[in-house]
Structures are given as structure tokens and as C-alpha cells.
Amino acid sequence: MVWAAGCAAAGGEAEQAVDLVVRSADTKLARETKATTILQLSLYSELLAKIQGTMPEFLWVVPPGEGYAGEKYPVLEYAAYYRHVRKRLLMAVEEDAGKETYPEPVEHCNVCRWFRECDQRRRADDHLSLVAGIRRHQRESV
Ligand code: SF4
């Protein structure tokens, strides 16, 4: 993630106050911007607003390509969607609070920093996912 700063000058020529507004930007490998990227940068913008007291006007996505020109998205245009997803996430987390969880293997495990711990747990439990070639729906029907 890149934090970019922009200056907004205010006041007359003789007396100029400069407000520094930090905005969120992120470089991505994908050429097309995904909804998850907008949500991620919306969260950063919200956090920045808490720190600096001003919501950045735009969030920036920098896809690969010549010159790495950033694409700007108006924060307020996505704010309602962001708040809706955040609310649903908080409700889901609250509902599941205190419930026992299990590290069922998923695609993200391949790059997850907790893989070692989860793998150890599955091995200790002799989990069905360790059976060569078995698929999730087959495990669930056993
Ligand atoms: S390795 Fe990561 S993604 Fe996979 S189950 Fe564990 S915590 Fe979840």
C-alpha cells in the first residue's frame, strides 16, 4: 500500500494555510479493479479520516501498465456499499463469537501465514483432508 499526500491551499496570497490530506492508494497485479479492492481502500480511507479529521475525496488503485497511472474512485460513491458490507461482517462476527471453529482447508491456505498451525492441527486430528485426492464435498458426506 502507498500512502499519498496531497496539499490543498487555502487563504489569500499573503496568508496561505496548507492542509495536508493523506489519501489511500494501493498497487494491484490485476488489470481490472475488484470490489474487494474498493472495500479495502474504503477501510483505509475511513481510518485516515479518523486520524486526520478529513475524509479523503478519492481512493486510488494503481494497476500494472505503462507509467502506472492510478485510477481514482470517489470515496463517497462507494461509502454506502462499504458501510453495508462492514455492518454485515460485524453482525456475522458477533453471531459466531465464542463458537468453536475448525481450520477447514480452503484455497487461501496455500498463501496463509497460519498454514503451519492449521496443518499441525489437522494432522493431530487425522483430518479427512489428508486423504489423497479427497474433495470437500466427499469429506462432508462421510
Ligand atoms: S491456513 Fe489460513 S486460510 Fe487455511 S484454515 Fe488456517 S487460517 Fe484459514
GROMACS .gro file of C-alpha atoms and ligand atoms in nm:
model
  150
    1MET     CA    1   0.000   0.000   0.000
    2VAL     CA    2   0.113   0.351  -0.074
    3TRP     CA    3   0.010   0.650   0.126
    4ALA     CA    4  -0.001   0.953  -0.095
    5ALA     CA    5  -0.023   1.306   0.031
    6GLY     CA    6  -0.198   1.593  -0.141
    7CYS     CA    7  -0.193   1.957  -0.042
    8ALA     CA    8  -0.490   2.187  -0.053
    9ALA     CA    9  -0.403   2.553  -0.023
   10ALA     CA   10  -0.646   2.790   0.148
   11GLY     CA   11  -0.646   3.160   0.219
   12GLY     CA   12  -0.521   3.466   0.031
   13GLU     CA   13  -0.182   3.513  -0.129
   14ALA     CA   14  -0.039   3.690   0.172
   15GLU     CA   15  -0.153   3.434   0.420
   16GLN     CA   16  -0.172   3.077   0.295
   17ALA     CA   17  -0.261   2.784   0.510
   18VAL     CA   18  -0.182   2.445   0.367
   19ASP     CA   19  -0.391   2.146   0.466
   20LEU     CA   20  -0.222   1.817   0.414
   21VAL     CA   21  -0.466   1.544   0.317
   22VAL     CA   22  -0.337   1.191   0.310
   23ARG     CA   23  -0.523   0.953   0.081
   24SER     CA   24  -0.503   0.580   0.035
   25ALA     CA   25  -0.366   0.415  -0.275
   26ASP     CA   26  -0.274   0.058  -0.350
   27THR     CA   27  -0.086  -0.115  -0.627
   28LYS     CA   28  -0.250  -0.428  -0.767
   29LEU     CA   29  -0.141  -0.703  -1.002
   30ALA     CA   30  -0.487  -0.737  -1.156
   31ARG     CA   31  -0.569  -0.511  -1.450
   32GLU     CA   32  -0.934  -0.483  -1.351
   33THR     CA   33  -1.027  -0.334  -1.017
   34LYS     CA   34  -1.225  -0.572  -0.799
   35ALA     CA   35  -1.492  -0.485  -0.546
   36THR     CA   36  -1.267  -0.620  -0.271
   37THR     CA   37  -1.003  -0.362  -0.363
   38ILE     CA   38  -1.257  -0.082  -0.332
   39LEU     CA   39  -1.364  -0.218   0.008
   40GLN     CA   40  -1.003  -0.244   0.123
   41LEU     CA   41  -0.926   0.114   0.024
   42SER     CA   42  -1.257   0.235   0.169
   43LEU     CA   43  -1.147   0.094   0.504
   44TYR     CA   44  -0.811   0.272   0.473
   45SER     CA   45  -0.991   0.595   0.387
   46GLU     CA   46  -1.213   0.557   0.695
   47LEU     CA   47  -0.907   0.501   0.915
   48LEU     CA   48  -0.735   0.802   0.760
   49ALA     CA   49  -1.043   1.015   0.824
   50LYS     CA   50  -1.026   0.921   1.193
   51ILE     CA   51  -0.660   1.019   1.213
   52GLN     CA   52  -0.661   1.338   1.009
   53GLY     CA   53  -1.019   1.451   1.064
   54THR     CA   54  -1.089   1.471   0.692
   55MET     CA   55  -1.218   1.200   0.463
   56PRO     CA   56  -1.000   1.176   0.152
   57GLU     CA   57  -1.204   1.261  -0.157
   58PHE     CA   58  -1.064   0.979  -0.369
   59LEU     CA   59  -0.908   0.640  -0.328
   60TRP     CA   60  -0.651   0.530  -0.580
   61VAL     CA   61  -0.586   0.197  -0.743
   62VAL     CA   62  -0.263   0.156  -0.936
   63PRO     CA   63  -0.292  -0.134  -1.182
   64PRO     CA   64   0.008  -0.268  -1.375
   65GLY     CA   65   0.089  -0.099  -1.701
   66GLU     CA   66   0.290   0.170  -1.863
   67GLY     CA   67   0.352   0.462  -1.635
   68TYR     CA   68   0.149   0.303  -1.355
   69ALA     CA   69  -0.114   0.570  -1.387
   70GLY     CA   70  -0.354   0.543  -1.098
   71GLU     CA   71  -0.730   0.513  -1.130
   72LYS     CA   72  -0.921   0.731  -0.889
   73TYR     CA   73  -1.253   0.639  -0.733
   74PRO     CA   74  -1.467   0.885  -0.535
   75VAL     CA   75  -1.479   0.761  -0.175
   76LEU     CA   76  -1.835   0.882  -0.117
   77GLU     CA   77  -1.967   0.697  -0.422
   78TYR     CA   78  -1.876   0.365  -0.259
   79ALA     CA   79  -1.934   0.465   0.103
   80ALA     CA   80  -2.285   0.319   0.134
   81TYR     CA   81  -2.174  -0.015  -0.012
   82TYR     CA   82  -1.871  -0.018   0.220
   83ARG     CA   83  -2.087   0.054   0.528
   84HIS     CA   84  -2.334  -0.218   0.424
   85VAL     CA   85  -2.059  -0.482   0.387
   86ARG     CA   86  -1.891  -0.370   0.712
   87LYS     CA   87  -2.222  -0.394   0.901
   88ARG     CA   88  -2.286  -0.746   0.768
   89LEU     CA   89  -1.932  -0.850   0.858
   90LEU     CA   90  -1.965  -0.718   1.213
   91MET     CA   91  -2.300  -0.898   1.252
   92ALA     CA   92  -2.150  -1.224   1.126
   93VAL     CA   93  -1.852  -1.193   1.359
   94GLU     CA   94  -2.084  -1.117   1.653
   95GLU     CA   95  -2.307  -1.414   1.575
   96ASP     CA   96  -2.011  -1.650   1.560
   97ALA     CA   97  -1.832  -1.508   1.862
   98GLY     CA   98  -1.749  -1.783   2.107
   99LYS     CA   99  -1.835  -2.060   1.863
  100GLU     CA  100  -1.584  -2.336   1.812
  101THR     CA  101  -1.410  -2.307   1.476
  102TYR     CA  102  -1.207  -2.554   1.277
  103PRO     CA  103  -0.938  -2.485   1.013
  104GLU     CA  104  -1.118  -2.647   0.720
  105PRO     CA  105  -0.876  -2.624   0.428
  106VAL     CA  106  -0.962  -2.363   0.166
  107GLU     CA  107  -0.778  -2.218  -0.134
  108HIS     CA  108  -0.633  -1.934   0.073
  109CYS     CA  109  -0.445  -2.183   0.293
  110ASN     CA  110  -0.177  -2.201   0.022
  111VAL     CA  111  -0.068  -1.846   0.096
  112CYS     CA  112  -0.189  -1.806   0.453
  113ARG     CA  113   0.057  -1.719   0.729
  114TRP     CA  114  -0.126  -1.955   0.966
  115PHE     CA  115  -0.083  -2.258   0.741
  116ARG     CA  116   0.170  -2.426   0.970
  117GLU     CA  117  -0.054  -2.404   1.276
  118CYS     CA  118  -0.364  -2.519   1.088
  119ASP     CA  119  -0.177  -2.802   0.920
  120GLN     CA  120  -0.045  -2.920   1.256
  121ARG     CA  121  -0.397  -2.919   1.397
  122ARG     CA  122  -0.534  -3.121   1.101
  123ARG     CA  123  -0.252  -3.374   1.130
  124ALA     CA  124  -0.304  -3.407   1.504
  125ASP     CA  125  -0.675  -3.472   1.436
  126ASP     CA  126  -0.602  -3.707   1.143
  127HIS     CA  127  -0.836  -3.487   0.941
  128LEU     CA  128  -1.001  -3.631   0.630
  129SER     CA  129  -0.846  -3.360   0.412
  130LEU     CA  130  -0.518  -3.552   0.445
  131VAL     CA  131  -0.660  -3.838   0.239
  132ALA     CA  132  -0.502  -3.807  -0.106
  133GLY     CA  133  -0.739  -3.679  -0.372
  134ILE     CA  134  -1.043  -3.643  -0.147
  135ARG     CA  135  -1.265  -3.345  -0.221
  136ARG     CA  136  -1.451  -3.128   0.027
  137HIS     CA  137  -1.798  -3.249  -0.072
  138GLN     CA  138  -1.678  -3.608  -0.032
  139ARG     CA  139  -1.547  -3.531   0.318
  140GLU     CA  140  -1.874  -3.369   0.412
  141SER     CA  141  -2.075  -3.672   0.305
  142VAL     CA  142  -1.865  -3.912   0.515
  143SF4     S1  143  -0.435  -2.184   0.688
  143SF4    FE1  144  -0.530  -1.982   0.698
  143SF4     S2  145  -0.694  -1.990   0.549
  143SF4    FE2  146  -0.635  -2.200   0.594
  143SF4     S3  147  -0.774  -2.264   0.757
  143SF4    FE3  148  -0.588  -2.186   0.851
  143SF4     S4  149  -0.631  -1.973   0.897
  143SF4    FE4  150  -0.786  -2.041   0.747
   0.00000   0.00000   0.00000
